[in-house]
């Protein structure tokens, strides 16, 4: 996944004074996903509903449960979110739990992990061997829909909060028998960003949770740097860049009003992407650019837009994890600012966090996910078994 690749730069460009409203995804036709009328009466992590799902061919013999829970958006308002919990055959009470944050590069509710598990999504299929190895060890796996009900692609801090509330919900649902489970987190790219934010937010947002460790791969740690690097020229991943801008507008409509800056072509592309998953987003964005989709090219420093980027840039967040961290990426990755990863890991190390780092020999961003997954899994296994965490600090 190419999470939030500089698309948020559109929020820094004042192109027109026209007013255009954000475009939100179509509501999920399944009423299970809707928020209950009494949502505000619940606490973060409270279970709102749960139901069993059909067996999954990619996880032979495992049980599948969809859990709806109360979480919080970036403005502190209550939202309903979901996570899919996969439990192995013969699951033992209080066996370990892995919350795995899939790289969701999407804007439509139909792209939720809980739906894509049943659609043969190739990205999910590529992670199945690693997740089956986790299940074979007797662990449960939670797969949260960490973009939230509005599919706010790019809103990294939101993802961290949803991850933590998803773990709370799994622990609170008696039939999942995980009240005392040791918890590990893992994810790559956009999923790595949600994982890293969850680890960093846990001390303040969910202090009662104890995390055994967090494995973070290929994570964009600074959206502001990515925005500045985008420029006006076409980029092969511009579709995902624009999708991130649309997603951030959904989460911050008053502070980052992207739609007001788009020309007719840009608004048409936005509309075409609004309910799309990865492939469609990339196709719509082919040969697109900020220069082609804006009504003008005046670059100004819009304070609120930059503030949103900074608030979702982990490199700039003062908090640090209390749990050990495994971080991996490719040194050949041109899609994320590697200095932001170095700076973030260095700050965490200086604060006493055990950070184990690995550079894989992947030629680009996507293949780095697979090349580091076995090392990440073995590292997490050691943390769950209580072994001292190694560190590269």
mmCIF file of C-alpha atoms in Angstrom:
data_model
loop_
_atom_site.group_PDB
_atom_site.id
_atom_site.type_symbol
_atom_site.label_atom_id
_atom_site.label_comp_id
_atom_site.label_asym_id
_atom_site.label_seq_id
_atom_site.Cartn_x
_atom_site.Cartn_y
_atom_site.Cartn_z
ATOM 1 C CA UNK A 1 0.000 0.000 0.000
ATOM 2 C CA UNK A 2 1.121 3.520 -0.694
ATOM 3 C CA UNK A 3 -0.450 5.171 2.290
ATOM 4 C CA UNK A 4 -1.197 8.885 2.086
ATOM 5 C CA UNK A 5 1.454 9.431 -0.579
ATOM 6 C CA UNK A 6 1.658 13.183 -0.587
ATOM 7 C CA UNK A 7 -1.969 13.502 -1.696
ATOM 8 C CA UNK A 8 -2.544 15.694 1.288
ATOM 9 C CA UNK A 9 -0.527 18.345 -0.546
ATOM 10 C CA UNK A 10 -3.792 19.304 -2.198
ATOM 11 C CA UNK A 11 -4.814 20.721 1.142
ATOM 12 C CA UNK A 12 -1.917 23.168 0.985
ATOM 13 C CA UNK A 13 -2.922 24.644 -2.356
ATOM 14 C CA UNK A 14 -5.350 27.529 -2.522
ATOM 15 C CA UNK A 15 -6.874 27.218 -5.959
ATOM 16 C CA UNK A 16 -10.325 28.767 -5.829
ATOM 17 C CA UNK A 17 -12.819 30.372 -3.508
ATOM 18 C CA UNK A 18 -15.597 28.092 -4.702
ATOM 19 C CA UNK A 19 -17.376 25.974 -2.128
ATOM 20 C CA UNK A 20 -17.681 22.221 -2.625
ATOM 21 C CA UNK A 21 -18.781 19.780 0.029
ATOM 22 C CA UNK A 22 -16.854 16.623 0.977
ATOM 23 C CA UNK A 23 -18.030 13.422 -0.639
ATOM 24 C CA UNK A 24 -18.613 10.569 1.779
ATOM 25 C CA UNK A 25 -18.915 6.858 0.983
ATOM 26 C CA UNK A 26 -22.231 5.202 0.411
ATOM 27 C CA UNK A 27 -23.532 3.730 3.666
ATOM 28 C CA UNK A 28 -22.921 0.038 4.046
ATOM 29 C CA UNK A 29 -26.128 -1.736 2.982
ATOM 30 C CA UNK A 30 -25.696 -4.193 5.854
ATOM 31 C CA UNK A 31 -27.456 -2.623 8.879
ATOM 32 C CA UNK A 32 -24.992 -4.374 11.196
ATOM 33 C CA UNK A 33 -22.439 -1.654 10.424
ATOM 34 C CA UNK A 34 -24.720 1.200 11.435
ATOM 35 C CA UNK A 35 -24.278 3.119 14.683
ATOM 36 C CA UNK A 36 -26.929 2.531 17.365
ATOM 37 C CA UNK A 37 -29.019 5.436 18.603
ATOM 38 C CA UNK A 38 -27.427 5.221 22.051
ATOM 39 C CA UNK A 39 -23.843 5.234 20.762
ATOM 40 C CA UNK A 40 -22.791 8.195 22.921
ATOM 41 C CA UNK A 41 -23.854 6.330 26.060
ATOM 42 C CA UNK A 42 -21.105 3.743 25.492
ATOM 43 C CA UNK A 43 -17.440 3.924 26.411
ATOM 44 C CA UNK A 44 -14.581 3.436 23.932
ATOM 45 C CA UNK A 45 -14.128 -0.283 23.318
ATOM 46 C CA UNK A 46 -17.627 -1.270 24.435
ATOM 47 C CA UNK A 47 -19.098 -4.062 22.329
ATOM 48 C CA UNK A 48 -22.159 -2.875 20.406
ATOM 49 C CA UNK A 49 -22.938 -6.093 18.562
ATOM 50 C CA UNK A 50 -21.332 -9.322 17.365
ATOM 51 C CA UNK A 51 -22.197 -12.081 14.931
ATOM 52 C CA UNK A 52 -20.617 -15.200 13.525
ATOM 53 C CA UNK A 53 -19.506 -15.197 9.890
ATOM 54 C CA UNK A 54 -19.150 -18.095 7.428
ATOM 55 C CA UNK A 55 -15.895 -20.087 7.379
ATOM 56 C CA UNK A 56 -13.045 -18.688 5.288
ATOM 57 C CA UNK A 57 -11.121 -20.830 2.835
ATOM 58 C CA UNK A 58 -7.943 -18.848 3.479
ATOM 59 C CA UNK A 59 -8.105 -19.805 7.176
ATOM 60 C CA UNK A 60 -9.031 -23.517 7.181
ATOM 61 C CA UNK A 61 -10.863 -24.699 10.267
ATOM 62 C CA UNK A 62 -10.941 -21.277 11.933
ATOM 63 C CA UNK A 63 -13.985 -19.569 13.401
ATOM 64 C CA UNK A 64 -14.857 -16.034 12.280
ATOM 65 C CA UNK A 65 -16.662 -13.387 14.344
ATOM 66 C CA UNK A 66 -17.506 -9.807 13.354
ATOM 67 C CA UNK A 67 -17.489 -7.419 16.306
ATOM 68 C CA UNK A 68 -18.931 -3.898 16.303
ATOM 69 C CA UNK A 69 -17.647 -1.563 18.989
ATOM 70 C CA UNK A 70 -17.605 2.060 20.068
ATOM 71 C CA UNK A 71 -14.549 4.088 19.144
ATOM 72 C CA UNK A 72 -13.661 7.782 18.776
ATOM 73 C CA UNK A 73 -12.959 9.920 15.725
ATOM 74 C CA UNK A 74 -10.282 12.603 15.367
ATOM 75 C CA UNK A 75 -12.576 15.260 16.834
ATOM 76 C CA UNK A 76 -13.369 13.221 19.942
ATOM 77 C CA UNK A 77 -16.860 12.196 18.807
ATOM 78 C CA UNK A 78 -18.146 8.630 19.206
ATOM 79 C CA UNK A 79 -18.178 6.344 16.159
ATOM 80 C CA UNK A 80 -19.074 2.724 15.521
ATOM 81 C CA UNK A 81 -16.227 0.595 14.170
ATOM 82 C CA UNK A 82 -15.723 -3.094 13.362
ATOM 83 C CA UNK A 83 -13.090 -5.790 13.613
ATOM 84 C CA UNK A 84 -13.117 -9.367 12.299
ATOM 85 C CA UNK A 85 -11.766 -11.921 14.765
ATOM 86 C CA UNK A 86 -10.412 -15.232 13.481
ATOM 87 C CA UNK A 87 -9.961 -17.973 16.087
ATOM 88 C CA UNK A 88 -8.119 -21.239 15.372
ATOM 89 C CA UNK A 89 -9.656 -24.649 15.780
ATOM 90 C CA UNK A 90 -9.236 -25.796 19.357
ATOM 91 C CA UNK A 91 -8.746 -22.240 20.565
ATOM 92 C CA UNK A 92 -7.669 -22.115 24.194
ATOM 93 C CA UNK A 93 -9.071 -19.448 26.529
ATOM 94 C CA UNK A 94 -6.747 -16.461 26.945
ATOM 95 C CA UNK A 95 -4.399 -17.573 24.170
ATOM 96 C CA UNK A 96 -2.482 -14.674 22.586
ATOM 97 C CA UNK A 97 -4.210 -12.166 20.314
ATOM 98 C CA UNK A 98 -2.645 -10.473 17.283
ATOM 99 C CA UNK A 99 -4.329 -7.346 15.966
ATOM 100 C CA UNK A 100 -3.188 -7.201 12.346
ATOM 101 C CA UNK A 101 -3.776 -3.917 10.536
ATOM 102 C CA UNK A 102 -4.192 -4.676 6.853
ATOM 103 C CA UNK A 103 -3.056 -2.073 4.311
ATOM 104 C CA UNK A 104 -6.485 -0.730 3.297
ATOM 105 C CA UNK A 105 -6.007 1.687 0.388
ATOM 106 C CA UNK A 106 -9.650 2.464 -0.209
ATOM 107 C CA UNK A 107 -12.504 4.926 0.081
ATOM 108 C CA UNK A 108 -15.593 2.706 -0.207
ATOM 109 C CA UNK A 109 -17.384 0.770 2.517
ATOM 110 C CA UNK A 110 -17.359 -2.300 0.265
ATOM 111 C CA UNK A 111 -13.558 -2.263 0.604
ATOM 112 C CA UNK A 112 -13.641 -2.989 4.350
ATOM 113 C CA UNK A 113 -11.441 -5.906 5.381
ATOM 114 C CA UNK A 114 -14.526 -7.591 6.829
ATOM 115 C CA UNK A 115 -15.999 -7.596 3.292
ATOM 116 C CA UNK A 116 -12.802 -8.194 1.325
ATOM 117 C CA UNK A 117 -12.100 -11.378 3.282
ATOM 118 C CA UNK A 118 -14.955 -12.922 1.308
ATOM 119 C CA UNK A 119 -14.162 -11.382 -2.088
ATOM 120 C CA UNK A 120 -10.794 -13.001 -2.838
ATOM 121 C CA UNK A 121 -8.829 -9.778 -2.344
ATOM 122 C CA UNK A 122 -5.295 -10.444 -3.583
ATOM 123 C CA UNK A 123 -3.637 -8.295 -0.939
ATOM 124 C CA UNK A 124 -5.338 -10.223 1.835
ATOM 125 C CA UNK A 125 -4.482 -13.508 0.168
ATOM 126 C CA UNK A 126 -0.825 -12.477 0.157
ATOM 127 C CA UNK A 127 -0.900 -12.101 3.949
ATOM 128 C CA UNK A 128 -2.713 -15.396 4.532
ATOM 129 C CA UNK A 129 0.453 -17.554 4.952
ATOM 130 C CA UNK A 130 1.789 -15.336 7.746
ATOM 131 C CA UNK A 131 -1.579 -15.115 9.467
ATOM 132 C CA UNK A 132 -2.071 -18.873 9.190
ATOM 133 C CA UNK A 133 1.302 -19.302 10.891
ATOM 134 C CA UNK A 134 -0.062 -17.167 13.730
ATOM 135 C CA UNK A 135 -3.235 -19.254 13.933
ATOM 136 C CA UNK A 136 -1.158 -22.455 13.909
ATOM 137 C CA UNK A 137 0.485 -21.223 17.127
ATOM 138 C CA UNK A 138 -2.943 -21.042 18.736
ATOM 139 C CA UNK A 139 -3.279 -17.274 18.590
ATOM 140 C CA UNK A 140 -6.419 -15.422 17.551
ATOM 141 C CA UNK A 141 -6.168 -12.715 14.876
ATOM 142 C CA UNK A 142 -8.202 -9.498 14.840
ATOM 143 C CA UNK A 143 -8.473 -7.631 11.528
ATOM 144 C CA UNK A 144 -9.902 -4.166 12.231
ATOM 145 C CA UNK A 145 -11.546 -1.910 9.667
ATOM 146 C CA UNK A 146 -9.210 0.835 10.853
ATOM 147 C CA UNK A 147 -10.255 3.556 8.399
ATOM 148 C CA UNK A 148 -13.497 4.060 10.319
ATOM 149 C CA UNK A 149 -17.102 4.330 9.103
ATOM 150 C CA UNK A 150 -16.324 7.225 6.709
ATOM 151 C CA UNK A 151 -13.272 5.462 5.245
ATOM 152 C CA UNK A 152 -10.960 8.317 6.157
ATOM 153 C CA UNK A 153 -7.941 6.985 4.279
ATOM 154 C CA UNK A 154 -4.866 8.906 5.478
ATOM 155 C CA UNK A 155 -6.207 9.769 8.943
ATOM 156 C CA UNK A 156 -3.475 7.888 10.776
ATOM 157 C CA UNK A 157 -4.256 8.880 14.348
ATOM 158 C CA UNK A 158 -7.869 7.746 13.895
ATOM 159 C CA UNK A 159 -6.564 4.338 12.831
ATOM 160 C CA UNK A 160 -4.544 3.979 16.014
ATOM 161 C CA UNK A 161 -7.574 4.724 18.179
ATOM 162 C CA UNK A 162 -9.741 2.210 16.305
ATOM 163 C CA UNK A 163 -7.045 -0.458 16.704
ATOM 164 C CA UNK A 164 -6.897 0.035 20.467
ATOM 165 C CA UNK A 165 -10.667 0.070 20.854
ATOM 166 C CA UNK A 166 -10.886 -3.077 18.735
ATOM 167 C CA UNK A 167 -8.526 -4.845 21.128
ATOM 168 C CA UNK A 168 -10.611 -3.619 24.064
ATOM 169 C CA UNK A 169 -13.751 -4.991 22.424
ATOM 170 C CA UNK A 170 -12.228 -8.421 21.756
ATOM 171 C CA UNK A 171 -11.186 -8.655 25.387
ATOM 172 C CA UNK A 172 -14.655 -7.621 26.578
ATOM 173 C CA UNK A 173 -16.615 -10.138 24.495
ATOM 174 C CA UNK A 174 -16.927 -13.256 26.693
ATOM 175 C CA UNK A 175 -17.471 -15.741 23.856
ATOM 176 C CA UNK A 176 -14.040 -14.896 22.417
ATOM 177 C CA UNK A 177 -12.409 -16.002 25.691
ATOM 178 C CA UNK A 178 -9.632 -13.447 25.532
ATOM 179 C CA UNK A 179 -10.010 -11.374 28.674
ATOM 180 C CA UNK A 180 -6.464 -12.234 29.818
ATOM 181 C CA UNK A 181 -4.873 -12.682 26.394
ATOM 182 C CA UNK A 182 -1.470 -11.193 25.729
ATOM 183 C CA UNK A 183 -1.815 -8.731 22.848
ATOM 184 C CA UNK A 184 0.548 -8.026 19.948
ATOM 185 C CA UNK A 185 0.117 -5.577 17.065
ATOM 186 C CA UNK A 186 1.397 -5.770 13.498
ATOM 187 C CA UNK A 187 0.909 -4.027 10.171
ATOM 188 C CA UNK A 188 2.626 -2.791 7.029
ATOM 189 C CA UNK A 189 2.480 0.565 5.200
ATOM 190 C CA UNK A 190 -0.900 2.161 6.010
ATOM 191 C CA UNK A 191 -1.486 -0.762 8.354
ATOM 192 C CA UNK A 192 1.940 -0.119 9.840
ATOM 193 C CA UNK A 193 0.996 3.515 10.337
ATOM 194 C CA UNK A 194 -2.159 2.503 12.260
ATOM 195 C CA UNK A 195 -0.076 0.000 14.257
ATOM 196 C CA UNK A 196 2.587 2.554 15.162
ATOM 197 C CA UNK A 197 -0.020 5.112 16.169
ATOM 198 C CA UNK A 198 -1.783 2.526 18.334
ATOM 199 C CA UNK A 199 1.482 1.713 20.099
ATOM 200 C CA UNK A 200 2.280 5.396 20.658
ATOM 201 C CA UNK A 201 -1.250 6.317 21.777
ATOM 202 C CA UNK A 202 -1.759 3.376 24.116
ATOM 203 C CA UNK A 203 -0.240 5.019 27.238
ATOM 204 C CA UNK A 204 -2.684 7.946 27.018
ATOM 205 C CA UNK A 205 -5.666 6.565 25.082
ATOM 206 C CA UNK A 206 -5.895 3.029 26.514
ATOM 207 C CA UNK A 207 -3.631 2.914 29.587
ATOM 208 C CA UNK A 208 -5.302 -0.217 30.931
ATOM 209 C CA UNK A 209 -4.190 -2.271 27.928
ATOM 210 C CA UNK A 210 -0.887 -4.084 28.121
ATOM 211 C CA UNK A 211 0.787 -4.693 24.783
ATOM 212 C CA UNK A 212 3.451 -7.379 24.401
ATOM 213 C CA UNK A 213 4.939 -5.736 21.305
ATOM 214 C CA UNK A 214 4.249 -3.966 18.017
ATOM 215 C CA UNK A 215 5.732 -4.868 14.608
ATOM 216 C CA UNK A 216 5.663 -1.896 12.224
ATOM 217 C CA UNK A 217 6.652 -2.237 8.570
ATOM 218 C CA UNK A 218 7.078 0.366 5.816
ATOM 219 C CA UNK A 219 5.122 2.996 7.718
ATOM 220 C CA UNK A 220 4.817 6.619 6.547
ATOM 221 C CA UNK A 221 5.828 8.588 9.643
ATOM 222 C CA UNK A 222 5.451 12.141 8.303
ATOM 223 C CA UNK A 223 2.576 13.194 6.049
ATOM 224 C CA UNK A 224 3.805 16.768 5.816
ATOM 225 C CA UNK A 225 7.075 15.649 4.212
ATOM 226 C CA UNK A 226 5.163 13.437 1.795
ATOM 227 C CA UNK A 227 2.915 16.350 0.885
ATOM 228 C CA UNK A 228 5.838 18.639 0.190
ATOM 229 C CA UNK A 229 7.486 16.027 -2.033
ATOM 230 C CA UNK A 230 4.472 15.472 -4.300
ATOM 231 C CA UNK A 231 4.661 18.591 -6.451
ATOM 232 C CA UNK A 232 2.462 19.236 -9.489
ATOM 233 C CA UNK A 233 3.731 16.609 -11.935
ATOM 234 C CA UNK A 234 2.103 13.231 -12.687
ATOM 235 C CA UNK A 235 3.047 10.359 -10.387
ATOM 236 C CA UNK A 236 2.314 6.631 -10.904
ATOM 237 C CA UNK A 237 0.587 6.435 -7.522
ATOM 238 C CA UNK A 238 -1.249 9.743 -7.765
ATOM 239 C CA UNK A 239 -4.594 7.930 -7.433
ATOM 240 C CA UNK A 240 -3.738 6.850 -3.905
ATOM 241 C CA UNK A 241 -2.337 10.286 -3.167
ATOM 242 C CA UNK A 242 -5.624 11.898 -4.116
ATOM 243 C CA UNK A 243 -7.558 9.220 -2.218
ATOM 244 C CA UNK A 244 -5.632 10.173 0.920
ATOM 245 C CA UNK A 245 -6.603 13.803 0.381
ATOM 246 C CA UNK A 246 -10.262 12.792 0.023
ATOM 247 C CA UNK A 247 -10.052 10.635 3.140
ATOM 248 C CA UNK A 248 -8.507 13.411 5.218
ATOM 249 C CA UNK A 249 -11.204 15.826 4.055
ATOM 250 C CA UNK A 250 -13.803 13.366 5.323
ATOM 251 C CA UNK A 251 -12.194 13.364 8.758
ATOM 252 C CA UNK A 252 -11.406 17.114 8.829
ATOM 253 C CA UNK A 253 -14.001 18.767 6.541
ATOM 254 C CA UNK A 254 -13.625 22.223 8.082
ATOM 255 C CA UNK A 255 -9.850 22.201 8.347
ATOM 256 C CA UNK A 256 -8.786 20.494 5.135
ATOM 257 C CA UNK A 257 -11.521 21.219 2.537
ATOM 258 C CA UNK A 258 -9.901 19.596 -0.483
ATOM 259 C CA UNK A 259 -13.051 19.689 -2.623
ATOM 260 C CA UNK A 260 -13.107 23.481 -2.612
ATOM 261 C CA UNK A 261 -9.742 23.552 -4.408
ATOM 262 C CA UNK A 262 -10.493 21.144 -7.260
ATOM 263 C CA UNK A 263 -11.354 22.071 -10.836
ATOM 264 C CA UNK A 264 -14.011 20.285 -12.879
ATOM 265 C CA UNK A 265 -11.642 17.462 -13.815
ATOM 266 C CA UNK A 266 -10.507 17.083 -10.227
ATOM 267 C CA UNK A 267 -14.062 16.916 -8.910
ATOM 268 C CA UNK A 268 -14.927 14.282 -11.533
ATOM 269 C CA UNK A 269 -11.943 12.182 -10.422
ATOM 270 C CA UNK A 270 -12.928 12.636 -6.795
ATOM 271 C CA UNK A 271 -16.462 11.461 -7.515
ATOM 272 C CA UNK A 272 -15.170 8.445 -9.457
ATOM 273 C CA UNK A 273 -12.926 7.439 -6.535
ATOM 274 C CA UNK A 274 -15.372 8.072 -3.705
ATOM 275 C CA UNK A 275 -16.539 4.469 -3.315
ATOM 276 C CA UNK A 276 -13.579 2.673 -4.854
ATOM 277 C CA UNK A 277 -10.956 0.180 -3.733
ATOM 278 C CA UNK A 278 -7.266 0.133 -4.665
ATOM 279 C CA UNK A 279 -7.374 -0.951 -8.297
ATOM 280 C CA UNK A 280 -10.100 1.482 -9.296
ATOM 281 C CA UNK A 281 -8.414 4.339 -7.430
ATOM 282 C CA UNK A 282 -5.125 3.752 -9.235
ATOM 283 C CA UNK A 283 -6.900 3.516 -12.598
ATOM 284 C CA UNK A 284 -8.832 6.748 -12.090
ATOM 285 C CA UNK A 285 -5.640 8.511 -11.039
ATOM 286 C CA UNK A 286 -3.590 7.368 -14.043
ATOM 287 C CA UNK A 287 -1.664 10.347 -15.444
ATOM 288 C CA UNK A 288 -3.310 12.582 -12.845
ATOM 289 C CA UNK A 289 -1.491 15.274 -10.937
ATOM 290 C CA UNK A 290 -2.128 18.087 -8.518
ATOM 291 C CA UNK A 291 -1.437 20.521 -11.336
ATOM 292 C CA UNK A 292 -4.096 18.965 -13.560
ATOM 293 C CA UNK A 293 -6.805 18.653 -10.902
ATOM 294 C CA UNK A 294 -6.560 22.038 -9.222
ATOM 295 C CA UNK A 295 -8.301 25.180 -10.402
ATOM 296 C CA UNK A 296 -5.047 27.085 -9.926
ATOM 297 C CA UNK A 297 -1.482 26.567 -8.805
ATOM 298 C CA UNK A 298 -0.894 29.182 -6.137
ATOM 299 C CA UNK A 299 0.932 27.570 -3.245
ATOM 300 C CA UNK A 300 0.151 29.097 0.100
ATOM 301 C CA UNK A 301 0.728 28.055 3.660
ATOM 302 C CA UNK A 302 -2.730 27.200 4.946
ATOM 303 C CA UNK A 303 -2.176 26.900 8.673
ATOM 304 C CA UNK A 304 -5.027 24.514 9.432
ATOM 305 C CA UNK A 305 -4.141 22.168 6.576
ATOM 306 C CA UNK A 306 -0.554 21.887 7.765
ATOM 307 C CA UNK A 307 -1.782 21.397 11.322
ATOM 308 C CA UNK A 308 -3.847 18.384 10.195
ATOM 309 C CA UNK A 309 -0.821 16.840 8.494
ATOM 310 C CA UNK A 310 1.318 17.376 11.570
ATOM 311 C CA UNK A 311 -1.318 15.895 13.862
ATOM 312 C CA UNK A 312 -1.222 12.714 11.759
ATOM 313 C CA UNK A 313 2.583 12.552 11.494
ATOM 314 C CA UNK A 314 4.034 10.231 14.107
ATOM 315 C CA UNK A 315 7.495 11.740 13.723
ATOM 316 C CA UNK A 316 6.062 14.925 15.256
ATOM 317 C CA UNK A 317 4.025 13.272 18.038
ATOM 318 C CA UNK A 318 5.567 13.681 21.495
ATOM 319 C CA UNK A 319 4.197 10.450 22.946
ATOM 320 C CA UNK A 320 6.207 7.227 22.853
ATOM 321 C CA UNK A 321 5.184 3.568 23.150
ATOM 322 C CA UNK A 322 5.573 1.648 26.372
ATOM 323 C CA UNK A 323 5.831 -1.602 24.453
ATOM 324 C CA UNK A 324 8.816 -2.954 22.489
ATOM 325 C CA UNK A 325 8.781 -2.200 18.762
ATOM 326 C CA UNK A 326 10.062 -4.114 15.723
ATOM 327 C CA UNK A 327 10.488 -1.823 12.718
ATOM 328 C CA UNK A 328 11.326 -2.929 9.176
ATOM 329 C CA UNK A 329 11.479 -1.334 5.748
ATOM 330 C CA UNK A 330 13.420 -1.426 2.490
ATOM 331 C CA UNK A 331 16.286 1.000 2.029
ATOM 332 C CA UNK A 332 15.172 1.183 -1.637
ATOM 333 C CA UNK A 333 11.652 2.339 -0.746
ATOM 334 C CA UNK A 334 11.051 5.582 -2.640
ATOM 335 C CA UNK A 335 7.446 6.039 -1.551
ATOM 336 C CA UNK A 336 7.937 7.006 2.084
ATOM 337 C CA UNK A 337 10.407 9.425 3.746
ATOM 338 C CA UNK A 338 13.003 7.122 5.308
ATOM 339 C CA UNK A 339 14.498 9.909 7.399
ATOM 340 C CA UNK A 340 11.153 10.232 9.191
ATOM 341 C CA UNK A 341 11.368 6.547 10.173
ATOM 342 C CA UNK A 342 14.937 7.043 11.404
ATOM 343 C CA UNK A 343 13.977 10.116 13.396
ATOM 344 C CA UNK A 344 10.959 8.441 14.977
ATOM 345 C CA UNK A 345 12.867 5.286 15.915
ATOM 346 C CA UNK A 346 15.727 7.393 17.263
ATOM 347 C CA UNK A 347 13.421 9.424 19.479
ATOM 348 C CA UNK A 348 11.759 6.283 20.801
ATOM 349 C CA UNK A 349 15.141 4.729 21.517
ATOM 350 C CA UNK A 350 16.243 7.858 23.366
ATOM 351 C CA UNK A 351 13.107 7.559 25.511
ATOM 352 C CA UNK A 352 14.044 3.999 26.493
ATOM 353 C CA UNK A 353 11.795 2.050 24.110
ATOM 354 C CA UNK A 354 13.439 -1.212 22.932
ATOM 355 C CA UNK A 355 13.351 -0.831 19.143
ATOM 356 C CA UNK A 356 14.656 -3.664 16.968
ATOM 357 C CA UNK A 357 15.192 -2.498 13.368
ATOM 358 C CA UNK A 358 15.606 -4.437 10.122
ATOM 359 C CA UNK A 359 16.315 -3.272 6.577
ATOM 360 C CA UNK A 360 15.128 -5.810 4.014
ATOM 361 C CA UNK A 361 16.511 -6.182 0.492
ATOM 362 C CA UNK A 362 13.206 -5.463 -1.249
ATOM 363 C CA UNK A 363 13.592 -3.408 -4.447
ATOM 364 C CA UNK A 364 10.518 -1.299 -3.669
ATOM 365 C CA UNK A 365 7.723 -0.670 -1.176
ATOM 366 C CA UNK A 366 5.231 -3.495 -1.665
ATOM 367 C CA UNK A 367 7.599 -6.483 -1.630
ATOM 368 C CA UNK A 368 9.057 -5.261 1.642
ATOM 369 C CA UNK A 369 5.914 -6.437 3.398
ATOM 370 C CA UNK A 370 6.551 -10.088 2.556
ATOM 371 C CA UNK A 371 10.321 -10.040 3.058
ATOM 372 C CA UNK A 372 10.034 -8.773 6.618
ATOM 373 C CA UNK A 373 6.964 -10.690 7.769
ATOM 374 C CA UNK A 374 8.684 -13.841 9.057
ATOM 375 C CA UNK A 375 11.205 -11.846 11.092
ATOM 376 C CA UNK A 376 8.373 -9.741 12.496
ATOM 377 C CA UNK A 377 6.354 -12.833 13.435
ATOM 378 C CA UNK A 378 9.290 -14.502 15.162
ATOM 379 C CA UNK A 379 10.046 -11.282 17.035
ATOM 380 C CA UNK A 380 6.417 -11.010 18.201
ATOM 381 C CA UNK A 381 6.443 -14.639 19.311
ATOM 382 C CA UNK A 382 9.376 -13.897 21.586
ATOM 383 C CA UNK A 383 7.592 -10.910 23.118
ATOM 384 C CA UNK A 384 4.422 -12.889 23.754
ATOM 385 C CA UNK A 385 6.476 -15.640 25.445
ATOM 386 C CA UNK A 386 8.012 -13.017 27.711
ATOM 387 C CA UNK A 387 11.572 -13.072 26.378
ATOM 388 C CA UNK A 388 13.571 -9.836 26.833
ATOM 389 C CA UNK A 389 13.193 -7.556 23.839
ATOM 390 C CA UNK A 390 16.351 -7.083 21.738
ATOM 391 C CA UNK A 391 17.132 -3.563 20.576
ATOM 392 C CA UNK A 392 19.123 -1.901 17.832
ATOM 393 C CA UNK A 393 19.324 1.367 19.781
#
